[in-house]
Tab-separated table of C-alpha atoms and ligand atoms in Angstrom:
chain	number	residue	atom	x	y	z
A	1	UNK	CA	-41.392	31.801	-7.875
A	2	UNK	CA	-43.397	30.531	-11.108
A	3	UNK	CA	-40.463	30.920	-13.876
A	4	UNK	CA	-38.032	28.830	-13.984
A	5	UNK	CA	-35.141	28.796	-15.832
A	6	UNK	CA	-32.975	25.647	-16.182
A	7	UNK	CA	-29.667	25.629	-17.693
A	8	UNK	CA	-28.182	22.518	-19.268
A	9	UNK	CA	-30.876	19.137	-20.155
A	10	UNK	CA	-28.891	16.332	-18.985
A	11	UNK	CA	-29.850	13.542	-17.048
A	12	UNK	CA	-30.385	15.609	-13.997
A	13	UNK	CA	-31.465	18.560	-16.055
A	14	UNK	CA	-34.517	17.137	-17.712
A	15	UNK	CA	-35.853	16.338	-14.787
A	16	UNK	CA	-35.797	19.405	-12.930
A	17	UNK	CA	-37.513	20.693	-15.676
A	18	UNK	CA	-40.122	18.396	-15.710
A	19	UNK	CA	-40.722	18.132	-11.943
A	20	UNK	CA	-41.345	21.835	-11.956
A	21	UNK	CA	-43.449	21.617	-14.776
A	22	UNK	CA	-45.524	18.689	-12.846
A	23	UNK	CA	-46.132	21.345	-10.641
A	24	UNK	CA	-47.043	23.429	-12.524
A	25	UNK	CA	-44.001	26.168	-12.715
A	26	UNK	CA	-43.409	27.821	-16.434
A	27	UNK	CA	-39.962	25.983	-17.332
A	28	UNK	CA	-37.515	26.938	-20.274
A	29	UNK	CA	-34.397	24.642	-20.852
A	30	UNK	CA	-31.560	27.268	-22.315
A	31	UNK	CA	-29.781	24.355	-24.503
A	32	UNK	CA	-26.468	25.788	-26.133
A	33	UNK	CA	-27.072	24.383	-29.549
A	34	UNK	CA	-29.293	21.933	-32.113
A	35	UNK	CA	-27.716	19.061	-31.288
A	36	UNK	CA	-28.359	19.752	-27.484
A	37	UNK	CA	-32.197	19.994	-27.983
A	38	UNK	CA	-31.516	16.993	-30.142
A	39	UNK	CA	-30.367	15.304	-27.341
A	40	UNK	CA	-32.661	16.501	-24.676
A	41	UNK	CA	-36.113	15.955	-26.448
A	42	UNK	CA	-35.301	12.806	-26.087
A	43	UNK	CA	-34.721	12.721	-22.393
A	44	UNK	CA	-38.020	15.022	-21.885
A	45	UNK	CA	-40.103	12.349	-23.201
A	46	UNK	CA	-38.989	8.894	-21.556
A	47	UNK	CA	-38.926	11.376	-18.053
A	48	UNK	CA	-42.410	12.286	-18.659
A	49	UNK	CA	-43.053	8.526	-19.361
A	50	UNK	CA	-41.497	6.973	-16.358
A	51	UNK	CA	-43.733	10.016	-14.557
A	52	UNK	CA	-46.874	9.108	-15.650
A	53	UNK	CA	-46.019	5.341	-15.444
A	54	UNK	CA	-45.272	5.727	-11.783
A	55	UNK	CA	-48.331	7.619	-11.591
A	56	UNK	CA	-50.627	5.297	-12.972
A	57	UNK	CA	-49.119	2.239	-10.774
A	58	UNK	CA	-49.336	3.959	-7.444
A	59	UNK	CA	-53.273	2.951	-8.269
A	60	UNK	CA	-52.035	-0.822	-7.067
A	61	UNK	CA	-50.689	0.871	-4.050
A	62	UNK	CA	-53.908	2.248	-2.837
A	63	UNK	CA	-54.434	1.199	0.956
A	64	UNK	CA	-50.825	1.135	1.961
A	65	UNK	CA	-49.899	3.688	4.407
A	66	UNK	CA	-46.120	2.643	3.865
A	67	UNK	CA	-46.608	1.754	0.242
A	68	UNK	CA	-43.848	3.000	-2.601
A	69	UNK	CA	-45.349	5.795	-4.539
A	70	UNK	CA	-43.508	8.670	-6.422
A	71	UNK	CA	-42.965	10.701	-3.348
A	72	UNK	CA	-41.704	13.758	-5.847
A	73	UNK	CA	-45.364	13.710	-7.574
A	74	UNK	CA	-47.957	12.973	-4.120
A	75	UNK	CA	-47.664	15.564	-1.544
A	76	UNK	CA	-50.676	13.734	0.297
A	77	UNK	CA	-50.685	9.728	-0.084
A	78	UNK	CA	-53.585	9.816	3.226
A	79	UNK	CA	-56.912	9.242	2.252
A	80	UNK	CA	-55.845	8.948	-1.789
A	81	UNK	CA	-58.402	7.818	-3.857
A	82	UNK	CA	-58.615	6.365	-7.514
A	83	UNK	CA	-60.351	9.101	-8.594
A	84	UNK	CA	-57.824	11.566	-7.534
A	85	UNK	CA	-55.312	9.794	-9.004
A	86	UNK	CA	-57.098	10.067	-12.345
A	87	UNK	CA	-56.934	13.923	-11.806
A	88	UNK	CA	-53.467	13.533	-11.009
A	89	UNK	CA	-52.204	11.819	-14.085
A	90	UNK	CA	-54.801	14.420	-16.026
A	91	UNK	CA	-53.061	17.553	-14.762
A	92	UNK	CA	-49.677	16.055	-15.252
A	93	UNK	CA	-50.138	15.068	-19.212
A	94	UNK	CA	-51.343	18.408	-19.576
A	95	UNK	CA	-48.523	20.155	-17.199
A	96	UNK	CA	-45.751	18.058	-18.705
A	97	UNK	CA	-47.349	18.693	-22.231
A	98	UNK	CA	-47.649	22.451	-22.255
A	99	UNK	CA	-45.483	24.459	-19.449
A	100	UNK	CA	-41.841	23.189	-20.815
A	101	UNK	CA	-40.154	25.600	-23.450
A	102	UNK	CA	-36.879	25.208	-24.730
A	103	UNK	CA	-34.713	28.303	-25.897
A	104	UNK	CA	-31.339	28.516	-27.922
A	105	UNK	CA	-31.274	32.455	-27.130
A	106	UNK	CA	-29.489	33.155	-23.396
A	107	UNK	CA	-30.820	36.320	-23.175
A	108	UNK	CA	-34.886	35.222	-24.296
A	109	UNK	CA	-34.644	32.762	-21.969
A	110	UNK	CA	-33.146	34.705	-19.038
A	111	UNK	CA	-35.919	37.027	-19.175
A	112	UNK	CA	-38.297	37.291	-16.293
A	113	UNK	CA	-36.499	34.494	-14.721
A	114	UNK	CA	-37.740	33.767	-10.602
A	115	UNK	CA	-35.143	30.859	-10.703
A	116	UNK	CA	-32.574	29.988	-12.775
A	117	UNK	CA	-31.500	26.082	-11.668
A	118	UNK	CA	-28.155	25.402	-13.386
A	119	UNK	CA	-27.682	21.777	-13.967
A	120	UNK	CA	-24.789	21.547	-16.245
A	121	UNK	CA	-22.172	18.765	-16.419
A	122	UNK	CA	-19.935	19.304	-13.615
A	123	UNK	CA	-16.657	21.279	-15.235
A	124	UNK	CA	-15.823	24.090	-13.077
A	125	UNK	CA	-14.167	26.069	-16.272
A	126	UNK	CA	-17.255	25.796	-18.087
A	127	UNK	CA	-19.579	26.615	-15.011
A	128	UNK	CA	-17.571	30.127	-14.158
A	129	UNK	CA	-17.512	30.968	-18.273
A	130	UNK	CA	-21.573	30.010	-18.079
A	131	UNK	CA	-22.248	32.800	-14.833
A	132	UNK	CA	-19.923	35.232	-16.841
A	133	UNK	CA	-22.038	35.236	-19.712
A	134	UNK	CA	-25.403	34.884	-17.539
A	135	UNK	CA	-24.597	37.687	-14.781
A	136	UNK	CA	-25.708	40.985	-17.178
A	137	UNK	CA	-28.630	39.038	-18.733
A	138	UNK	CA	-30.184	38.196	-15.582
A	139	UNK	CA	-33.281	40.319	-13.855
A	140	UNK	CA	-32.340	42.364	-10.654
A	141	UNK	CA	-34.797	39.879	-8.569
A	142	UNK	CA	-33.639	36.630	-10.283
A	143	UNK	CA	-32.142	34.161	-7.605
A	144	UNK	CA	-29.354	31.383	-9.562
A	145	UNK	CA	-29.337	28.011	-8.117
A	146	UNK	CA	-26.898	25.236	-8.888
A	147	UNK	CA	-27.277	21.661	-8.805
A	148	UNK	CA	-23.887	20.745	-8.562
A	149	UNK	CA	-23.189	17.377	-6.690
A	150	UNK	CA	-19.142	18.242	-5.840
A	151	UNK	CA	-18.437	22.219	-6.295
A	152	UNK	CA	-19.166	24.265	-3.486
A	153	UNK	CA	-21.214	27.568	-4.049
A	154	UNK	CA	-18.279	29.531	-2.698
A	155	UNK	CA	-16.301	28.486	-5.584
A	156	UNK	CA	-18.331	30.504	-8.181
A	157	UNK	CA	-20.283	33.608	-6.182
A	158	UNK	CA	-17.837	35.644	-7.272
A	159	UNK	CA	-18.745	34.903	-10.744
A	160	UNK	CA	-22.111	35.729	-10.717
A	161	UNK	CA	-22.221	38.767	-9.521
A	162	UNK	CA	-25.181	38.522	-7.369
A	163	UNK	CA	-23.912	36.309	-4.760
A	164	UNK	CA	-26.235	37.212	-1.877
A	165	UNK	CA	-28.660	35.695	-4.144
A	166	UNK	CA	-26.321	32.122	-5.162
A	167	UNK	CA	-26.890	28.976	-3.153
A	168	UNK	CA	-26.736	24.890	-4.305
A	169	UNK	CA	-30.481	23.452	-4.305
A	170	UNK	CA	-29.154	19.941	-5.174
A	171	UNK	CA	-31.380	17.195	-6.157
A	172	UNK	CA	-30.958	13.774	-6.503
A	173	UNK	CA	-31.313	11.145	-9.496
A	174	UNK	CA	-35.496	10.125	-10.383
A	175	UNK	CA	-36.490	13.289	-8.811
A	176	UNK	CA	-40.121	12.081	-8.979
A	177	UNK	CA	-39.577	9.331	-6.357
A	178	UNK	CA	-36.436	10.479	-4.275
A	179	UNK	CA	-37.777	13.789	-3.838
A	180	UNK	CA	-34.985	15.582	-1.512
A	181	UNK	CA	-33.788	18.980	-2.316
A	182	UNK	CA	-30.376	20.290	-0.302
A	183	UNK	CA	-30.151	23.507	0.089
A	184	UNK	CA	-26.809	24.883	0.977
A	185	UNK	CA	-25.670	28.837	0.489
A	186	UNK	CA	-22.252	29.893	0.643
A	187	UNK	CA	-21.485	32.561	3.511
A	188	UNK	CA	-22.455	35.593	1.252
A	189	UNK	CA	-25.729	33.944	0.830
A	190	UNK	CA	-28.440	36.309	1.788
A	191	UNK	CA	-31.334	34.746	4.621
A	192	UNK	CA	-33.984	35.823	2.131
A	193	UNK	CA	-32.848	33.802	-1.213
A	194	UNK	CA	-32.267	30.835	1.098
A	195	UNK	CA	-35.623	31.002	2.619
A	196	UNK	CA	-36.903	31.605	-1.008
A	197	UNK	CA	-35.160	28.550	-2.257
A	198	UNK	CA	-36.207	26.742	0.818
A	199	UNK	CA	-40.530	27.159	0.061
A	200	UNK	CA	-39.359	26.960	-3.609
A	201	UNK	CA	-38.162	23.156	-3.079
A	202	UNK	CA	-41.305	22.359	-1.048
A	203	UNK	CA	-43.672	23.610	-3.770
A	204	UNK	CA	-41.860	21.186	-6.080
A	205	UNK	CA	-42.414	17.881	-4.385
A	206	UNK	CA	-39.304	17.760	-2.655
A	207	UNK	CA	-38.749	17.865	1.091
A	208	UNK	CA	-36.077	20.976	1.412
A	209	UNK	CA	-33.209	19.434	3.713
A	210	UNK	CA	-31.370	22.533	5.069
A	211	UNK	CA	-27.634	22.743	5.543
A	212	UNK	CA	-26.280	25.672	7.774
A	213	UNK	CA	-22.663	25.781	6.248
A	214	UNK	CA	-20.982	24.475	3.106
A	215	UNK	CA	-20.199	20.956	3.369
A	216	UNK	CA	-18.557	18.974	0.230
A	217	UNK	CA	-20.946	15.981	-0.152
A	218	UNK	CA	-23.412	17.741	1.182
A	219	UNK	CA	-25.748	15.499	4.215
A	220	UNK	CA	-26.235	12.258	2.014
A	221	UNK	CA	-23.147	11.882	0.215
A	222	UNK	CA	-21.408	13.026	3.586
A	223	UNK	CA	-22.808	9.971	4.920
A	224	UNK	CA	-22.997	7.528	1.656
A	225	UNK	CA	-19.467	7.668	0.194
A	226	UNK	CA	-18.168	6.895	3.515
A	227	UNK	CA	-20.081	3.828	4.182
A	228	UNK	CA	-19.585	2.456	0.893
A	229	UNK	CA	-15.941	3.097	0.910
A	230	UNK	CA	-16.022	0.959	3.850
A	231	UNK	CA	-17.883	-1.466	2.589
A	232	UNK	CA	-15.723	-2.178	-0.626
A	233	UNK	CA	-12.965	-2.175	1.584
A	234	UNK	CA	-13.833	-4.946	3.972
A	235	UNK	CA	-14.463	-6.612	0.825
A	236	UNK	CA	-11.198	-5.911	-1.068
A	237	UNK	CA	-9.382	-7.655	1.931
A	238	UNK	CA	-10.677	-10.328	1.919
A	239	UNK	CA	-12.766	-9.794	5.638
A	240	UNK	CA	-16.307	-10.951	4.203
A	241	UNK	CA	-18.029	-11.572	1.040
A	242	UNK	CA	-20.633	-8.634	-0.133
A	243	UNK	CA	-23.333	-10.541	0.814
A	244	UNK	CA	-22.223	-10.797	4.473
A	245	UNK	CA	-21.608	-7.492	4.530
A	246	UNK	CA	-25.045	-6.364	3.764
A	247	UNK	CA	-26.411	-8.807	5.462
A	248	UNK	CA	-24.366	-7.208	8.959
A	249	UNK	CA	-25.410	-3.844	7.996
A	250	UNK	CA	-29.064	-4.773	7.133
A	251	UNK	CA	-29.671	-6.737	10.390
A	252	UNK	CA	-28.033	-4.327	12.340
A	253	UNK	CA	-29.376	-1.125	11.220
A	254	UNK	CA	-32.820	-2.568	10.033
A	255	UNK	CA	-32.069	-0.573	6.875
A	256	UNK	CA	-33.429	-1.687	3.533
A	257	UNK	CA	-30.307	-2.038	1.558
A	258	UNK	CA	-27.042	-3.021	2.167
A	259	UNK	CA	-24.001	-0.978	0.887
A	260	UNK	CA	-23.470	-3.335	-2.203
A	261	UNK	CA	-27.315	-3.551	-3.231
A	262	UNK	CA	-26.730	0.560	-2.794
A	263	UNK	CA	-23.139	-0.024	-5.165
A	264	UNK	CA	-25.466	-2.051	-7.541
A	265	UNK	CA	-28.016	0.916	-7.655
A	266	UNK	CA	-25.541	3.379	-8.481
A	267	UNK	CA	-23.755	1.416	-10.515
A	268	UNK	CA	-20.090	0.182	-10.537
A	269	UNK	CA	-18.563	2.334	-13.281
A	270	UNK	CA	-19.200	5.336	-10.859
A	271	UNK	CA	-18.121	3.156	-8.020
A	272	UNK	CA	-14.785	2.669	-10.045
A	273	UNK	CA	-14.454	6.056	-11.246
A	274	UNK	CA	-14.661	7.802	-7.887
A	275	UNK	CA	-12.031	5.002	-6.507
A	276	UNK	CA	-9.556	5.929	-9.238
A	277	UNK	CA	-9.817	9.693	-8.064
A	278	UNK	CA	-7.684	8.671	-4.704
A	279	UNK	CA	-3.892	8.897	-4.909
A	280	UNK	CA	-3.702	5.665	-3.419
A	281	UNK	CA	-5.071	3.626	-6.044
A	282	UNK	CA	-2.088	3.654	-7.819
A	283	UNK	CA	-0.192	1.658	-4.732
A	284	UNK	CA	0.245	-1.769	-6.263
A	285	UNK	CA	-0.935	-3.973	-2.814
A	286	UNK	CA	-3.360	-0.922	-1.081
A	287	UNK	CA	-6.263	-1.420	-0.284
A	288	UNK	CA	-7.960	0.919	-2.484
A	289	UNK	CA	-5.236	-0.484	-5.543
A	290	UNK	CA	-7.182	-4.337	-4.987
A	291	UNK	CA	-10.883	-2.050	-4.973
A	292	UNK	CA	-10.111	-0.859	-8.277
A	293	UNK	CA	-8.823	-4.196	-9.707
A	294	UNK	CA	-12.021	-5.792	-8.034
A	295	UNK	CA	-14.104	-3.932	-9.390
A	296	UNK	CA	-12.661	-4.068	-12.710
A	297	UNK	CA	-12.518	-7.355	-13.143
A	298	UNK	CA	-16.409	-7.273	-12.523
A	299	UNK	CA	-17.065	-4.422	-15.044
A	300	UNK	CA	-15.065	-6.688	-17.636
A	301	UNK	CA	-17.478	-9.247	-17.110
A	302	UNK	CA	-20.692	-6.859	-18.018
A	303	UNK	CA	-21.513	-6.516	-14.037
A	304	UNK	CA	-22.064	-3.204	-13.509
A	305	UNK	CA	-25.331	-3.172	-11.253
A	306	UNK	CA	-28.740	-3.323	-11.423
A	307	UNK	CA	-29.283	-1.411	-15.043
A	308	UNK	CA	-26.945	-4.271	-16.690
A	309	UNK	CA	-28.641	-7.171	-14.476
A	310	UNK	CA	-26.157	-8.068	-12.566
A	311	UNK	CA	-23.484	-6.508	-10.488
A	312	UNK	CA	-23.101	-8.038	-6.960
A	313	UNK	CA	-26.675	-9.772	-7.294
A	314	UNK	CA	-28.177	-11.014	-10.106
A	315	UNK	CA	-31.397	-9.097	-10.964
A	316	UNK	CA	-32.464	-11.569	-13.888
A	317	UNK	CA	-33.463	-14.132	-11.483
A	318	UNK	CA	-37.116	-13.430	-9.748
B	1	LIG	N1	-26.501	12.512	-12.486
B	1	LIG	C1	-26.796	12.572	-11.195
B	1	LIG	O1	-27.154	11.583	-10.557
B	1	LIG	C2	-26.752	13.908	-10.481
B	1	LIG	C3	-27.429	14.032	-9.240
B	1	LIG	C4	-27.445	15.294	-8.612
B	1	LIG	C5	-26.778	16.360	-9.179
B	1	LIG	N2	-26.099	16.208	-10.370
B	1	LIG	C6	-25.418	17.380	-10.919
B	1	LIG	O2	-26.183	17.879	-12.005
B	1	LIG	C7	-25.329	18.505	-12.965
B	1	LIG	C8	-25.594	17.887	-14.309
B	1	LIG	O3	-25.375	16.493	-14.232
B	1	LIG	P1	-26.040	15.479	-15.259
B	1	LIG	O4	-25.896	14.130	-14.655
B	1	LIG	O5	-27.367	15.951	-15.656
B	1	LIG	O6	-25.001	15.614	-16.471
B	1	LIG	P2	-25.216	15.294	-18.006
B	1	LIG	O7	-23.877	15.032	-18.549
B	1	LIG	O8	-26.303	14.294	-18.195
B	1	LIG	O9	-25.752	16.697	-18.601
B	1	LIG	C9	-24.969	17.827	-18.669
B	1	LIG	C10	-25.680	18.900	-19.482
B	1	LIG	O10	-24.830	20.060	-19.491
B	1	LIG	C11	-24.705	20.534	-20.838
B	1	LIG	N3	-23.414	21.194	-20.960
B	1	LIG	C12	-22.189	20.650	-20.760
B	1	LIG	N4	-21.234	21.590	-20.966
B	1	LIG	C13	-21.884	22.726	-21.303
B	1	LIG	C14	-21.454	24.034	-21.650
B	1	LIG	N5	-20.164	24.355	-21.691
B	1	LIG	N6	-22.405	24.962	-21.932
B	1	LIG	C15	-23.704	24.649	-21.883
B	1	LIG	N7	-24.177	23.435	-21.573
B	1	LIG	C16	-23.273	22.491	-21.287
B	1	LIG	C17	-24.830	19.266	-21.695
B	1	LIG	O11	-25.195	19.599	-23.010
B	1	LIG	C18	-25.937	18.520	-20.939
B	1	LIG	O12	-27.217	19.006	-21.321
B	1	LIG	C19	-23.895	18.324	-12.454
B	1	LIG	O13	-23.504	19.498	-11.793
B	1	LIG	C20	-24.031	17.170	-11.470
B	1	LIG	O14	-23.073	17.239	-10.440
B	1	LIG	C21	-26.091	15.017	-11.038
């Protein structure tokens, strides 16, 4: 599959675009209006520059069979050389420069289409309307992906009207260096899309992770929200401080990170926001009720993770 459309330039959206550009995949963005490409041109550049930033430092990396480097843009790290590097960064100024296209007209942009990746904000209203108005401009052959982090495929097949060829292929935030793709159809998902999708992701950068069934969260949120529900909670009553707490997990997993360097990451406006979504948050004296003032209290103070400098740890000190 060589051209892709993607639908929405977002956060997530630009860089889809751009990783499949890197690779050398004919993208067009379908924005909805000037102030979107206004917006999104934006977006496409600092990408591209964190990109080739990340490119150019993996040269310090050289030697390191464990070392750090932008997973999403080095299918090989083994026997990488400076020279190839050079090449690398080469291709992907003149990828990143010349194979992105951005299109106002739905039905231009639809045309030819392998893929169509839609990456916009998560409103299920506006995701149904957005198939409606897709599902007669699309090619016979086209496969539609979404990159939805909540809404299960099943939700909109129907919509589309080509759901033997609708599955999720859901990425995750700096696609460049955390390069998984999930790939989860819906039960009217035909073998041959998903197996298309599948090669699609590895041809990207990104090591496909297959899920057999529909699963909200899909394998790393699953897992994730869990832990670091559990995590706040041990905190919120008072059983151990955060730093404790990732010490515990840290020593006893021999993982990296902790659950509240992993809140810091992700930052604790989401952490907040996805706290206030359960009904028990409004209890005055539960659990998650003393979370959500917790947190607060830290997001009042300007400590909101790793972005602001400080959240649990303080990142200004070296
Ligand atoms: N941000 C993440 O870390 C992350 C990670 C994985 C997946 N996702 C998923 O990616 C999708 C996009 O998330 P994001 O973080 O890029 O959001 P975002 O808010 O940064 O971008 C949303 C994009 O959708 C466009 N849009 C919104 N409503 C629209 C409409 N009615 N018609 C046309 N375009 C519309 C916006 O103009 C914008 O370009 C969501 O489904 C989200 O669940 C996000």
């Amino acid at each position: 599959m060589n051209r892709v459309v993607v639908i929405g330039g977002g956060v997530l959206g630009a860089q889809i675009g751009l990783i499949n550009a890197y690779w050398g995949k004919d993208v067009t963005f379908w924005l909805r209006s000037e102030d979107s490409v206004g917006r999104t041109r934006p977006k496409i550049k600092r990408y591209s520059e964190l990109m080739l930033n990340d490119l150019k430092s993996a040269k310090a990396l050289l030697g390191d069979g464990a070392a750090k480097y932008p997973h999403g843009l080095i299918k090989d790290w083994d026997g990488m050389t400076e020279e190839k590097l050079d090449e690398l960064i080469a291709r992907a100024s003149e990828n990143l420069a010349n194979n992105i296209h951005i299109e106002l007209d739905l039905a231009k942009a639809l045309e030819g289409a392998d893929l169509v990746i839609e990456s916009m904000a998560e409103d299920v209203e506006a995701k149904k309307a957005m198939y409606e108005t897709m599902r007669d401009k699309l090619s016979e052959n086209t496969i539609l992906a979404t990159n939805s982090s909540t809404l299960l495929p099943s939700m909109f097949a129907e919509y589309t009207g080509r759901p033997e060829k609708y599955l999720a292929l859901h990425f995750a935030n700096n696609i460049w260096r955390n390069n998984t793709a999930e790939v989860m159809g819906h039960p009217g998902t035909s073998k041959e899309a998903y197996d298309a999708v599948v090669e699609f992701a590895g041809e990207i950068g990104m090591v496909p992770l297959q899920l057999h069934k529909e699963q909200p969260g899909y394998i790393l949120n699953s897992m994730l929200v869990p832990l670091l529900s559990s995590a706040q909670a041990l905190w919120a009553k008072g059983v151990a401080d955060p730093e404790t707490i990732d010490r515990t997990w840290e020593l006893g997993t021999s993982a990296p990170m902790g659950p509240f360097k992993i809140l810091d990451v992700v930052g604790l406006q989401t952490a907040y926001n996805i706290n206030l979504m359960k009904p028990e948050t409004k209890v005055e004296g539960s659990v998650n009720y003393e979370i959500s003032r917790l947190l607060k209290e830290k997001i009042d103070r300007g400590e909101t993770g790793v972005n602001a400098g400080k959240g649990f740890y303080d990142y200004t000190k070296k």
